[in-house]
């Protein structure tokens, strides 16, 4: 008798925006439709139903004993490094006999860079030469410098070989520069045509905030043409990439980048995070992502990926 392949568990961040949460749930359902041979379930770390634990319970009730968990996240910040591993460890205690492997975040994969390029082309329409366009890539923002650095890496990879005048970077919460400051920088560098590109998988509170801040800045700078691009969305490339991360996890072929991780390496200003024990934490909300001292910084990182 052939051993069935491990199930697929998708771990999402969560949002107070119902359309964004439903986009995630639709994405999980589509993965299940595409791979009928595989039990697929998905849940959130916070803010949105179903919680990750409920998704694990659903798999267990379907007879699953082995699964691979893939974080549906672009960068390896606190959720991917600490919260999800902690939640999975807790589920293992709740469901004796299950085993799992943990995949890596999506990262600036070439397939996703192609989707970002498509979003830029859609925002520009037929109007003009890419060499006259400056892109402002806007990430979520994190208190983890490694996660913020990954957004800069995505920006650089997007710039390489595509002919844009430049690709600058900003963040919508927790990290500088913010969106208006990023647009100011584009202007100081001589930009006259700017496309603001949200580095987000699905719609939600924060991508909406990026668009509103962009519109406010554009209204105050009528001399500059500013356009807003759409989020990545449930594109075929994203569906394929999740399965690629699943296959890596199943085969044990993980390539987690630990060279600049604050939980392993003492980085200036973050020395207290080295070796922190694994603890789950929860954002109070998705509106402002404000954190009180000692709350957000309890992320764990076992590197037992």
GROMACS .gro file of C-alpha atoms in nm:
model
  305
    1UNK     CA    1   0.000   0.000   0.000
    2UNK     CA    2   0.138   0.338  -0.103
    3UNK     CA    3   0.185   0.592   0.173
    4UNK     CA    4  -0.028   0.900   0.097
    5UNK     CA    5   0.160   1.227   0.050
    6UNK     CA    6   0.159   1.471   0.343
    7UNK     CA    7  -0.132   1.713   0.349
    8UNK     CA    8  -0.081   2.083   0.280
    9UNK     CA    9  -0.149   2.341   0.551
   10UNK     CA   10  -0.144   2.707   0.446
   11UNK     CA   11  -0.068   2.958   0.722
   12UNK     CA   12  -0.188   3.313   0.665
   13UNK     CA   13  -0.131   3.635   0.855
   14UNK     CA   14  -0.491   3.751   0.898
   15UNK     CA   15  -0.666   4.084   0.835
   16UNK     CA   16  -0.967   4.274   0.960
   17UNK     CA   17  -1.061   4.329   0.596
   18UNK     CA   18  -1.322   4.066   0.507
   19UNK     CA   19  -1.246   4.082   0.135
   20UNK     CA   20  -0.879   4.011   0.205
   21UNK     CA   21  -0.964   3.723   0.439
   22UNK     CA   22  -1.203   3.575   0.183
   23UNK     CA   23  -0.934   3.607  -0.088
   24UNK     CA   24  -0.710   3.386   0.127
   25UNK     CA   25  -0.988   3.133   0.186
   26UNK     CA   26  -1.067   3.127  -0.188
   27UNK     CA   27  -0.698   3.072  -0.258
   28UNK     CA   28  -0.689   2.771  -0.024
   29UNK     CA   29  -1.002   2.628  -0.188
   30UNK     CA   30  -0.848   2.673  -0.533
   31UNK     CA   31  -0.534   2.488  -0.425
   32UNK     CA   32  -0.757   2.204  -0.307
   33UNK     CA   33  -0.939   2.196  -0.642
   34UNK     CA   34  -0.612   2.191  -0.834
   35UNK     CA   35  -0.472   1.908  -0.622
   36UNK     CA   36  -0.754   1.665  -0.544
   37UNK     CA   37  -0.498   1.402  -0.445
   38UNK     CA   38  -0.393   1.620  -0.152
   39UNK     CA   39  -0.584   1.723   0.163
   40UNK     CA   40  -0.549   2.105   0.177
   41UNK     CA   41  -0.650   2.337   0.460
   42UNK     CA   42  -0.561   2.690   0.563
   43UNK     CA   43  -0.590   2.914   0.866
   44UNK     CA   44  -0.476   3.243   1.011
   45UNK     CA   45  -0.241   3.337   1.294
   46UNK     CA   46  -0.473   3.619   1.402
   47UNK     CA   47  -0.761   3.851   1.319
   48UNK     CA   48  -0.949   3.632   1.071
   49UNK     CA   49  -1.130   3.298   1.085
   50UNK     CA   50  -1.047   3.017   1.066
   51UNK     CA   51  -0.757   3.010   1.313
   52UNK     CA   52  -0.461   2.792   1.222
   53UNK     CA   53  -0.547   2.543   1.498
   54UNK     CA   54  -0.891   2.488   1.349
   55UNK     CA   55  -0.732   2.412   1.011
   56UNK     CA   56  -0.505   2.152   1.173
   57UNK     CA   57  -0.806   1.997   1.348
   58UNK     CA   58  -0.987   1.982   1.012
   59UNK     CA   59  -0.697   1.788   0.861
   60UNK     CA   60  -0.677   1.552   1.160
   61UNK     CA   61  -1.051   1.483   1.134
   62UNK     CA   62  -0.993   1.391   0.769
   63UNK     CA   63  -0.747   1.127   0.881
   64UNK     CA   64  -0.429   1.325   0.819
   65UNK     CA   65  -0.127   1.236   1.031
   66UNK     CA   66   0.146   1.409   0.831
   67UNK     CA   67   0.139   1.753   0.675
   68UNK     CA   68   0.366   2.023   0.538
   69UNK     CA   69   0.294   2.380   0.650
   70UNK     CA   70   0.366   2.667   0.412
   71UNK     CA   71   0.354   3.028   0.537
   72UNK     CA   72   0.164   3.235   0.282
   73UNK     CA   73   0.387   3.533   0.346
   74UNK     CA   74   0.628   3.729   0.131
   75UNK     CA   75   0.897   3.788   0.393
   76UNK     CA   76   1.036   3.597   0.686
   77UNK     CA   77   0.932   3.824   0.973
   78UNK     CA   78   0.817   3.738   1.324
   79UNK     CA   79   0.510   3.544   1.214
   80UNK     CA   80   0.703   3.307   0.988
   81UNK     CA   81   1.000   3.282   1.224
   82UNK     CA   82   0.819   3.248   1.554
   83UNK     CA   83   0.442   3.255   1.567
   84UNK     CA   84   0.369   2.983   1.315
   85UNK     CA   85   0.632   2.739   1.449
   86UNK     CA   86   0.500   2.802   1.800
   87UNK     CA   87   0.141   2.745   1.690
   88UNK     CA   88   0.237   2.424   1.510
   89UNK     CA   89   0.423   2.301   1.816
   90UNK     CA   90   0.112   2.366   2.023
   91UNK     CA   91  -0.103   2.172   1.774
   92UNK     CA   92   0.137   1.877   1.793
   93UNK     CA   93   0.074   1.863   2.168
   94UNK     CA   94  -0.303   1.885   2.111
   95UNK     CA   95  -0.302   1.608   1.849
   96UNK     CA   96  -0.059   1.334   1.958
   97UNK     CA   97   0.063   1.127   1.666
   98UNK     CA   98   0.076   1.401   1.402
   99UNK     CA   99   0.401   1.509   1.241
  100UNK     CA  100   0.479   1.801   1.014
  101UNK     CA  101   0.750   1.979   0.822
  102UNK     CA  102   0.763   2.354   0.788
  103UNK     CA  103   0.828   2.534   0.461
  104UNK     CA  104   0.974   2.874   0.397
  105UNK     CA  105   0.804   3.202   0.306
  106UNK     CA  106   0.750   3.290  -0.058
  107UNK     CA  107   1.021   3.554  -0.086
  108UNK     CA  108   1.106   3.754  -0.398
  109UNK     CA  109   1.068   3.452  -0.624
  110UNK     CA  110   1.115   3.525  -0.997
  111UNK     CA  111   0.757   3.415  -1.066
  112UNK     CA  112   0.624   3.677  -0.823
  113UNK     CA  113   0.855   3.941  -0.971
  114UNK     CA  114   0.692   3.867  -1.306
  115UNK     CA  115   0.349   3.925  -1.150
  116UNK     CA  116   0.471   4.255  -1.003
  117UNK     CA  117   0.597   4.356  -1.348
  118UNK     CA  118   0.253   4.273  -1.488
  119UNK     CA  119   0.085   4.486  -1.221
  120UNK     CA  120   0.310   4.776  -1.317
  121UNK     CA  121   0.225   4.735  -1.685
  122UNK     CA  122  -0.146   4.730  -1.602
  123UNK     CA  123  -0.112   5.048  -1.398
  124UNK     CA  124   0.075   5.223  -1.678
  125UNK     CA  125  -0.145   5.100  -1.962
  126UNK     CA  126  -0.002   5.203  -2.298
  127UNK     CA  127   0.136   5.526  -2.164
  128UNK     CA  128   0.502   5.554  -2.207
  129UNK     CA  129   0.846   5.416  -2.169
  130UNK     CA  130   0.944   5.219  -1.854
  131UNK     CA  131   1.274   5.409  -1.850
  132UNK     CA  132   1.076   5.718  -1.751
  133UNK     CA  133   0.897   5.542  -1.464
  134UNK     CA  134   1.012   5.526  -1.103
  135UNK     CA  135   0.854   5.248  -0.896
  136UNK     CA  136   0.790   5.273  -0.523
  137UNK     CA  137   0.759   4.920  -0.384
  138UNK     CA  138   0.571   4.935  -0.052
  139UNK     CA  139   0.602   4.651   0.198
  140UNK     CA  140   0.410   4.581   0.517
  141UNK     CA  141   0.694   4.685   0.746
  142UNK     CA  142   0.830   4.498   1.047
  143UNK     CA  143   1.030   4.547   1.366
  144UNK     CA  144   1.261   4.278   1.224
  145UNK     CA  145   1.541   4.437   1.014
  146UNK     CA  146   1.592   4.113   0.823
  147UNK     CA  147   1.230   4.120   0.704
  148UNK     CA  148   1.259   4.482   0.593
  149UNK     CA  149   1.582   4.402   0.411
  150UNK     CA  150   1.398   4.134   0.212
  151UNK     CA  151   1.166   4.402   0.071
  152UNK     CA  152   1.469   4.600  -0.044
  153UNK     CA  153   1.601   4.282  -0.206
  154UNK     CA  154   1.272   4.240  -0.391
  155UNK     CA  155   1.295   4.600  -0.510
  156UNK     CA  156   1.646   4.549  -0.642
  157UNK     CA  157   1.554   4.226  -0.820
  158UNK     CA  158   1.253   4.399  -0.975
  159UNK     CA  159   1.477   4.677  -1.105
  160UNK     CA  160   1.739   4.448  -1.256
  161UNK     CA  161   1.697   4.407  -1.629
  162UNK     CA  162   1.351   4.560  -1.657
  163UNK     CA  163   1.446   4.910  -1.761
  164UNK     CA  164   1.265   5.123  -1.501
  165UNK     CA  165   1.425   5.454  -1.406
  166UNK     CA  166   1.451   5.320  -1.053
  167UNK     CA  167   1.278   5.113  -0.788
  168UNK     CA  168   1.260   5.269  -0.442
  169UNK     CA  169   1.125   5.111  -0.123
  170UNK     CA  170   0.886   5.220   0.153
  171UNK     CA  171   0.673   5.064   0.426
  172UNK     CA  172   0.318   5.120   0.546
  173UNK     CA  173   0.375   5.035   0.915
  174UNK     CA  174   0.646   4.986   1.177
  175UNK     CA  175   0.942   5.078   0.955
  176UNK     CA  176   1.082   5.380   0.775
  177UNK     CA  177   1.057   5.527   0.521
  178UNK     CA  178   0.678   5.554   0.518
  179UNK     CA  179   0.485   5.602   0.194
  180UNK     CA  180   0.494   5.986   0.182
  181UNK     CA  181   0.867   5.982   0.264
  182UNK     CA  182   0.927   5.724  -0.009
  183UNK     CA  183   0.741   5.939  -0.260
  184UNK     CA  184   0.940   6.246  -0.147
  185UNK     CA  185   1.259   6.052  -0.214
  186UNK     CA  186   1.141   5.958  -0.563
  187UNK     CA  187   1.070   6.325  -0.630
  188UNK     CA  188   1.411   6.437  -0.503
  189UNK     CA  189   1.571   6.181  -0.734
  190UNK     CA  190   1.401   6.352  -1.027
  191UNK     CA  191   1.100   6.127  -1.081
  192UNK     CA  192   0.813   6.273  -1.281
  193UNK     CA  193   0.619   5.951  -1.330
  194UNK     CA  194   0.578   5.723  -1.027
  195UNK     CA  195   0.392   5.396  -0.984
  196UNK     CA  196   0.329   5.288  -0.626
  197UNK     CA  197   0.338   4.909  -0.614
  198UNK     CA  198   0.204   4.734  -0.299
  199UNK     CA  199   0.413   4.432  -0.203
  200UNK     CA  200   0.114   4.242  -0.067
  201UNK     CA  201  -0.050   3.916  -0.167
  202UNK     CA  202  -0.415   4.017  -0.120
  203UNK     CA  203  -0.630   4.320  -0.056
  204UNK     CA  204  -0.669   4.443   0.301
  205UNK     CA  205  -0.650   4.730   0.546
  206UNK     CA  206  -0.283   4.803   0.483
  207UNK     CA  207  -0.289   4.794   0.100
  208UNK     CA  208  -0.591   5.028   0.118
  209UNK     CA  209  -0.389   5.259   0.339
  210UNK     CA  210  -0.105   5.257   0.083
  211UNK     CA  211  -0.349   5.367  -0.188
  212UNK     CA  212  -0.503   5.642   0.028
  213UNK     CA  213  -0.165   5.780   0.131
  214UNK     CA  214  -0.056   5.775  -0.232
  215UNK     CA  215  -0.366   5.967  -0.338
  216UNK     CA  216  -0.311   6.227  -0.065
  217UNK     CA  217   0.051   6.279  -0.167
  218UNK     CA  218  -0.038   6.299  -0.537
  219UNK     CA  219  -0.302   6.564  -0.466
  220UNK     CA  220  -0.033   6.777  -0.299
  221UNK     CA  221   0.210   6.727  -0.590
  222UNK     CA  222   0.015   6.790  -0.911
  223UNK     CA  223   0.340   6.832  -1.104
  224UNK     CA  224   0.409   6.457  -1.070
  225UNK     CA  225   0.210   6.179  -1.239
  226UNK     CA  226   0.139   5.915  -0.973
  227UNK     CA  227  -0.041   5.587  -1.029
  228UNK     CA  228  -0.127   5.300  -0.797
  229UNK     CA  229  -0.080   4.935  -0.897
  230UNK     CA  230  -0.278   4.640  -0.764
  231UNK     CA  231  -0.166   4.374  -0.516
  232UNK     CA  232  -0.025   4.044  -0.640
  233UNK     CA  233  -0.351   3.852  -0.605
  234UNK     CA  234  -0.433   3.481  -0.653
  235UNK     CA  235  -0.241   3.444  -0.977
  236UNK     CA  236  -0.140   3.106  -1.124
  237UNK     CA  237   0.222   3.190  -1.040
  238UNK     CA  238   0.132   3.221  -0.673
  239UNK     CA  239  -0.055   2.890  -0.674
  240UNK     CA  240   0.243   2.720  -0.837
  241UNK     CA  241   0.489   2.879  -0.596
  242UNK     CA  242   0.300   2.752  -0.290
  243UNK     CA  243   0.323   2.402  -0.433
  244UNK     CA  244   0.695   2.453  -0.492
  245UNK     CA  245   0.737   2.548  -0.127
  246UNK     CA  246   0.527   2.244  -0.030
  247UNK     CA  247   0.751   2.011  -0.233
  248UNK     CA  248   1.062   2.163  -0.073
  249UNK     CA  249   0.919   2.103   0.273
  250UNK     CA  250   0.820   1.745   0.193
  251UNK     CA  251   1.165   1.666   0.052
  252UNK     CA  252   1.345   1.847   0.332
  253UNK     CA  253   1.509   2.077   0.077
  254UNK     CA  254   1.478   2.397   0.280
  255UNK     CA  255   1.702   2.695   0.225
  256UNK     CA  256   1.609   2.929   0.506
  257UNK     CA  257   1.832   3.234   0.517
  258UNK     CA  258   1.972   3.264   0.870
  259UNK     CA  259   2.271   3.489   0.798
  260UNK     CA  260   2.102   3.810   0.909
  261UNK     CA  261   1.837   3.677   1.146
  262UNK     CA  262   1.811   3.871   1.473
  263UNK     CA  263   1.732   3.549   1.659
  264UNK     CA  264   2.072   3.405   1.569
  265UNK     CA  265   2.301   3.699   1.497
  266UNK     CA  266   2.360   4.005   1.718
  267UNK     CA  267   2.265   4.301   1.498
  268UNK     CA  268   2.313   4.658   1.626
  269UNK     CA  269   2.017   4.758   1.840
  270UNK     CA  270   1.868   4.408   1.839
  271UNK     CA  271   2.119   4.220   2.054
  272UNK     CA  272   1.853   4.126   2.309
  273UNK     CA  273   1.671   3.906   2.057
  274UNK     CA  274   1.947   3.649   2.010
  275UNK     CA  275   1.833   3.308   2.133
  276UNK     CA  276   1.487   3.423   2.238
  277UNK     CA  277   1.266   3.124   2.329
  278UNK     CA  278   0.976   3.038   2.105
  279UNK     CA  279   0.656   3.211   2.208
  280UNK     CA  280   0.347   3.291   2.005
  281UNK     CA  281   0.227   3.649   2.005
  282UNK     CA  282  -0.070   3.829   1.860
  283UNK     CA  283  -0.101   4.167   1.700
  284UNK     CA  284  -0.365   4.371   1.886
  285UNK     CA  285  -0.515   4.472   1.554
  286UNK     CA  286  -0.439   4.533   1.190
  287UNK     CA  287  -0.528   4.901   1.199
  288UNK     CA  288  -0.207   5.047   1.330
  289UNK     CA  289   0.019   4.762   1.434
  290UNK     CA  290   0.122   4.954   1.743
  291UNK     CA  291   0.311   4.746   1.994
  292UNK     CA  292   0.384   4.798   2.360
  293UNK     CA  293   0.734   4.726   2.482
  294UNK     CA  294   0.785   4.358   2.550
  295UNK     CA  295   0.485   4.253   2.341
  296UNK     CA  296   0.598   4.240   1.983
  297UNK     CA  297   0.953   4.138   2.060
  298UNK     CA  298   0.872   3.798   2.210
  299UNK     CA  299   0.909   3.621   1.878
  300UNK     CA  300   1.077   3.290   1.892
  301UNK     CA  301   1.307   3.139   1.642
  302UNK     CA  302   1.417   2.785   1.687
  303UNK     CA  303   1.551   2.744   1.333
  304UNK     CA  304   1.417   2.391   1.352
  305UNK     CA  305   1.270   2.437   1.008
   0.00000   0.00000   0.00000
